[in-house]
PDB file of C-alpha atoms in Angstrom:
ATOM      1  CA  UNK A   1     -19.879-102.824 -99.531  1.00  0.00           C
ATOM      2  CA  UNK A   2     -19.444-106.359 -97.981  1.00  0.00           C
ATOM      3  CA  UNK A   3     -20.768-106.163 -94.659  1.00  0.00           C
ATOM      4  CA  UNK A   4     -20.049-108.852 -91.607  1.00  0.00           C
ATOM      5  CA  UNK A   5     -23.601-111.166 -90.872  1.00  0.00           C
ATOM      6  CA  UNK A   6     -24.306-110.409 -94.117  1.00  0.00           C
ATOM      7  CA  UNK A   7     -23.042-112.484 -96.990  1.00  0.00           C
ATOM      8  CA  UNK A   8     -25.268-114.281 -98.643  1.00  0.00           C
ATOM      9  CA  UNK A   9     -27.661-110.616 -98.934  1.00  0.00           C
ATOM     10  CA  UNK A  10     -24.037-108.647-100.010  1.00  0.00           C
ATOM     11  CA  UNK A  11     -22.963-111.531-102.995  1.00  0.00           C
ATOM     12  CA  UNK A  12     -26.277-110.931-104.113  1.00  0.00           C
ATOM     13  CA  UNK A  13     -26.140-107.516-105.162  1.00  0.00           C
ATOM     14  CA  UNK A  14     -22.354-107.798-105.947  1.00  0.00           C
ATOM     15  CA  UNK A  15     -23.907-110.023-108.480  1.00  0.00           C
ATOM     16  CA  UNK A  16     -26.541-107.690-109.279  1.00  0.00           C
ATOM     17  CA  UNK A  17     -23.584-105.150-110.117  1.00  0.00           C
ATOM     18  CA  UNK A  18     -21.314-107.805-112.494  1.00  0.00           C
ATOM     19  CA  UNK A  19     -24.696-108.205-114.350  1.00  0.00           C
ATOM     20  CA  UNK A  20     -25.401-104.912-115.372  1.00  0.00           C
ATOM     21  CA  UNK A  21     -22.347-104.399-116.504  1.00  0.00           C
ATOM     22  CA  UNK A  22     -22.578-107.417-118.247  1.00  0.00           C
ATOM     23  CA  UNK A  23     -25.823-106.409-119.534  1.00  0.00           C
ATOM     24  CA  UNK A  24     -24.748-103.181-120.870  1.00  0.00           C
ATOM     25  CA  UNK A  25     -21.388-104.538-122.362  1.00  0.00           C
ATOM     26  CA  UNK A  26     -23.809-106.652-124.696  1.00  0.00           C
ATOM     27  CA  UNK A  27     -26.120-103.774-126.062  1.00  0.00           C
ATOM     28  CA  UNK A  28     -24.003-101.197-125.756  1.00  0.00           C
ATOM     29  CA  UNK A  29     -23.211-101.438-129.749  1.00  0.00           C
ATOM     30  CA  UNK A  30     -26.681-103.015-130.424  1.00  0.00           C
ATOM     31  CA  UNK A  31     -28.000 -99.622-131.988  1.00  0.00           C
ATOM     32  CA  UNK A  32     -30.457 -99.005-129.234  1.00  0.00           C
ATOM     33  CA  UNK A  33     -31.350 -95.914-126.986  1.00  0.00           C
ATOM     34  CA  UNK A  34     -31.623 -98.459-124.324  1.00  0.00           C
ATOM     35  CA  UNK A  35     -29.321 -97.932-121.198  1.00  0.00           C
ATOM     36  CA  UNK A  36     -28.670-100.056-117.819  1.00  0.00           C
ATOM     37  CA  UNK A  37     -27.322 -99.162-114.796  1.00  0.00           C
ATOM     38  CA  UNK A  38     -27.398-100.336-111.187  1.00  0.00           C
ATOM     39  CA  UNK A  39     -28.597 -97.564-108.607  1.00  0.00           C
ATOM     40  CA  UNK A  40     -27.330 -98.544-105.308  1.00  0.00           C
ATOM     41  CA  UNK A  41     -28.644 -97.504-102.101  1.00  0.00           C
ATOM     42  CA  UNK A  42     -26.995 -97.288 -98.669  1.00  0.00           C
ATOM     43  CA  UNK A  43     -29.489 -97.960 -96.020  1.00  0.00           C
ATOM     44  CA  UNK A  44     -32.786 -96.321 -96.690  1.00  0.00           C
ATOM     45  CA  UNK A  45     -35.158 -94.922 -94.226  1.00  0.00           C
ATOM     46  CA  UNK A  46     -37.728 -97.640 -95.589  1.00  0.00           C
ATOM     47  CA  UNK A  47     -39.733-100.449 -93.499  1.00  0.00           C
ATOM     48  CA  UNK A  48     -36.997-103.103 -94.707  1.00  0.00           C
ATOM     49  CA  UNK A  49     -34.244-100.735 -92.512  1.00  0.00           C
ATOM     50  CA  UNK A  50     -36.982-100.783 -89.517  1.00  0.00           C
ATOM     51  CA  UNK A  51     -36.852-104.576 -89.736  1.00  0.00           C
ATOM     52  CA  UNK A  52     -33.031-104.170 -89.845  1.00  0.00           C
ATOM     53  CA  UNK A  53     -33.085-101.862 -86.649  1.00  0.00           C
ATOM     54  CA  UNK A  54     -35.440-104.330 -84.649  1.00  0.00           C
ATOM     55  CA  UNK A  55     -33.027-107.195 -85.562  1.00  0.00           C
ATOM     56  CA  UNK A  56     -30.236-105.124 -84.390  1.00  0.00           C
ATOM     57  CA  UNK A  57     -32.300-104.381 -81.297  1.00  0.00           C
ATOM     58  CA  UNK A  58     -33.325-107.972 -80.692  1.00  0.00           C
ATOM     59  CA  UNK A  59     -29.567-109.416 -81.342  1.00  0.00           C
ATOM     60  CA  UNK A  60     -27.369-106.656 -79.171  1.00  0.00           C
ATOM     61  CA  UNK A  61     -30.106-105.686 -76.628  1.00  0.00           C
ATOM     62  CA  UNK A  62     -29.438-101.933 -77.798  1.00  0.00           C
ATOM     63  CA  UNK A  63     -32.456 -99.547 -77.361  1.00  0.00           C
ATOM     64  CA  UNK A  64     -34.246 -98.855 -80.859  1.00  0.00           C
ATOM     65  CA  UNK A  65     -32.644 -96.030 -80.988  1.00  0.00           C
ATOM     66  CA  UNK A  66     -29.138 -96.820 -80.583  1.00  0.00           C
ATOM     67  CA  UNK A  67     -29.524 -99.166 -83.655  1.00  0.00           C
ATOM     68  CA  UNK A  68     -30.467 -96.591 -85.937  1.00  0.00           C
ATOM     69  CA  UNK A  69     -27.912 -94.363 -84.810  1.00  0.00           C
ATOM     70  CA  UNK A  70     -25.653 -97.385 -85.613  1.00  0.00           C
ATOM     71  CA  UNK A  71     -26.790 -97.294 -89.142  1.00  0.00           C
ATOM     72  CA  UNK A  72     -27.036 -93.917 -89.520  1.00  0.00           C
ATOM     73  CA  UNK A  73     -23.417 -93.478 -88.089  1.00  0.00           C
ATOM     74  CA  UNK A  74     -22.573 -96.129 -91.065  1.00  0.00           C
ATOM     75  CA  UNK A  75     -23.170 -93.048 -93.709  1.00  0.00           C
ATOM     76  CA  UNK A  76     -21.126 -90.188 -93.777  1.00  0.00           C
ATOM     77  CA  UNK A  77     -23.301 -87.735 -93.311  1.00  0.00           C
ATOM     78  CA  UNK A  78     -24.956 -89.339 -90.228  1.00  0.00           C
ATOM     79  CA  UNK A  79     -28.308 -89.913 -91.978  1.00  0.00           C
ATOM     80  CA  UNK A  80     -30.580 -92.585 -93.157  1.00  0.00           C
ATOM     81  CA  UNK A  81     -30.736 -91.462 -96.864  1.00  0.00           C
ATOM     82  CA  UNK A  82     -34.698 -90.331 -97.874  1.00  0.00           C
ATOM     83  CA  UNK A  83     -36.565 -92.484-100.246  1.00  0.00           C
ATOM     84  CA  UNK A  84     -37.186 -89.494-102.276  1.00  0.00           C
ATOM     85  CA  UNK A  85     -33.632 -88.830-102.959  1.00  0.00           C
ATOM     86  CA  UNK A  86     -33.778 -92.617-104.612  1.00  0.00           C
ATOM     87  CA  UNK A  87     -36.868 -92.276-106.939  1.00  0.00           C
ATOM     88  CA  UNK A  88     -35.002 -88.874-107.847  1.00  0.00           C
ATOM     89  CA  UNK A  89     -31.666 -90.113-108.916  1.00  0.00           C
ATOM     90  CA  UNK A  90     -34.032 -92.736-110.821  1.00  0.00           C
ATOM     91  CA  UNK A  91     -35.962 -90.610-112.475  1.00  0.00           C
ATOM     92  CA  UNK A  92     -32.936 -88.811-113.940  1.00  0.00           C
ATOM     93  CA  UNK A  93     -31.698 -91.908-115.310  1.00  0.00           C
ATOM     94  CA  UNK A  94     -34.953 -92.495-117.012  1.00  0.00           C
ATOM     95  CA  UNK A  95     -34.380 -88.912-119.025  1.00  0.00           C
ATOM     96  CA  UNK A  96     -32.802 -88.280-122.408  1.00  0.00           C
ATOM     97  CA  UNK A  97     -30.433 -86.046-119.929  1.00  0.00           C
ATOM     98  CA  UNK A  98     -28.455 -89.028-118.733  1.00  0.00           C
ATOM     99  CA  UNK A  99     -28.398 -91.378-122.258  1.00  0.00           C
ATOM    100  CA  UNK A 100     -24.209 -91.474-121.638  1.00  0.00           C
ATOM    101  CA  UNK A 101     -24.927 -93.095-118.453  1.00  0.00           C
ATOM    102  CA  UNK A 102     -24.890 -96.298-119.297  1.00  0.00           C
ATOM    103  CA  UNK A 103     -23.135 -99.670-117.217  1.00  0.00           C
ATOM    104  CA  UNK A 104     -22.951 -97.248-114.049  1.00  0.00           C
ATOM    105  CA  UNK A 105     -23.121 -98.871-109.867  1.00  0.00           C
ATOM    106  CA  UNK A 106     -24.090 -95.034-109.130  1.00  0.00           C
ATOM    107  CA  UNK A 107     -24.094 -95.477-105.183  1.00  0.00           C
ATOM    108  CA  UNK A 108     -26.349 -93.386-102.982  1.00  0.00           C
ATOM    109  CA  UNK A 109     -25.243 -93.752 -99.880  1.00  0.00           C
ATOM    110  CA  UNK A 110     -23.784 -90.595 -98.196  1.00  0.00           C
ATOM    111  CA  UNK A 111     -20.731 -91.528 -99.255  1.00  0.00           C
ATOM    112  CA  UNK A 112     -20.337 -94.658 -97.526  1.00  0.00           C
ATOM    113  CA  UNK A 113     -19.183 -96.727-100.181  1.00  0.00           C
ATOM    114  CA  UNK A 114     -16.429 -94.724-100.852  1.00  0.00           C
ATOM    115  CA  UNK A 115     -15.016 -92.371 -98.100  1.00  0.00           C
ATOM    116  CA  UNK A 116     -12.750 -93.615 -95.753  1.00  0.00           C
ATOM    117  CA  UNK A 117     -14.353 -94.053 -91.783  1.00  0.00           C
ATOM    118  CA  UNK A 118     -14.039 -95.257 -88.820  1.00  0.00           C
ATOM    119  CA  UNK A 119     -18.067 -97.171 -88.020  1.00  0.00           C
ATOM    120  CA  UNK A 120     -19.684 -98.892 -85.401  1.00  0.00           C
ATOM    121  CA  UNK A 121     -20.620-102.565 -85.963  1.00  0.00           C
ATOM    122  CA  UNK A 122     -24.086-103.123 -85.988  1.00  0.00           C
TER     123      UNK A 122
END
């Protein structure tokens, strides 16, 4: 999702996107078990979305706190999404269970990416 402040770090993985589809376009008749896909995550409850919060917090003046909510409020569901819930959907794609999945942008976000919503600016 393009996101104001941004740009440079959301054409990067619009990129990222474009060549994995790209990617998978090539070998998807190559006659290999190989797939690609792009696993995209919303905001992650990671160190690199700490760093985001303290930025937020150092730009705004808004309490640590009120940052996070501002991300959190971002996502649907009103939640920084685990790191588990990454490595799982991962994993999954790594099995023979998911071979048809192949040139996917499988978002993981709450539903941010795709559900209409009114959100706070960060």
């Amino acid at each position: 999702v393009g996101q104001p402040y941004v740009t440079a770090y959301c054409a990067s993985k619009h990129a990222l996107v474009g060549l994995t589809r790209a990617m998978a376009a090539e070998i998807a008749g190559a006659g290999t078990n190989v797939t690609i896909n792009a696993v995209c995550p919303g905001f992650v409850d990671t160190e690199m979305t700490q760093k985001t919060i303290d930025n937020i917090v150092a730009k705004t003046q808004r309490t640590p706190e009120e940052a996070r909510k501002s991300l959190e409020d971002m996502n649907p569901q009103r939640r920084l999404v685990h790191p588990d819930v990454i490595a799982e959907v991962v994993s999954m794609l790594c099995g023979e269970s998911a071979r048809g999945i192949h040139g996917q942008a499988i978002s993981i976000d709450g539903g941010q990416s795709t559900l209409t919503m009114k959100s706070k600016r960060t």
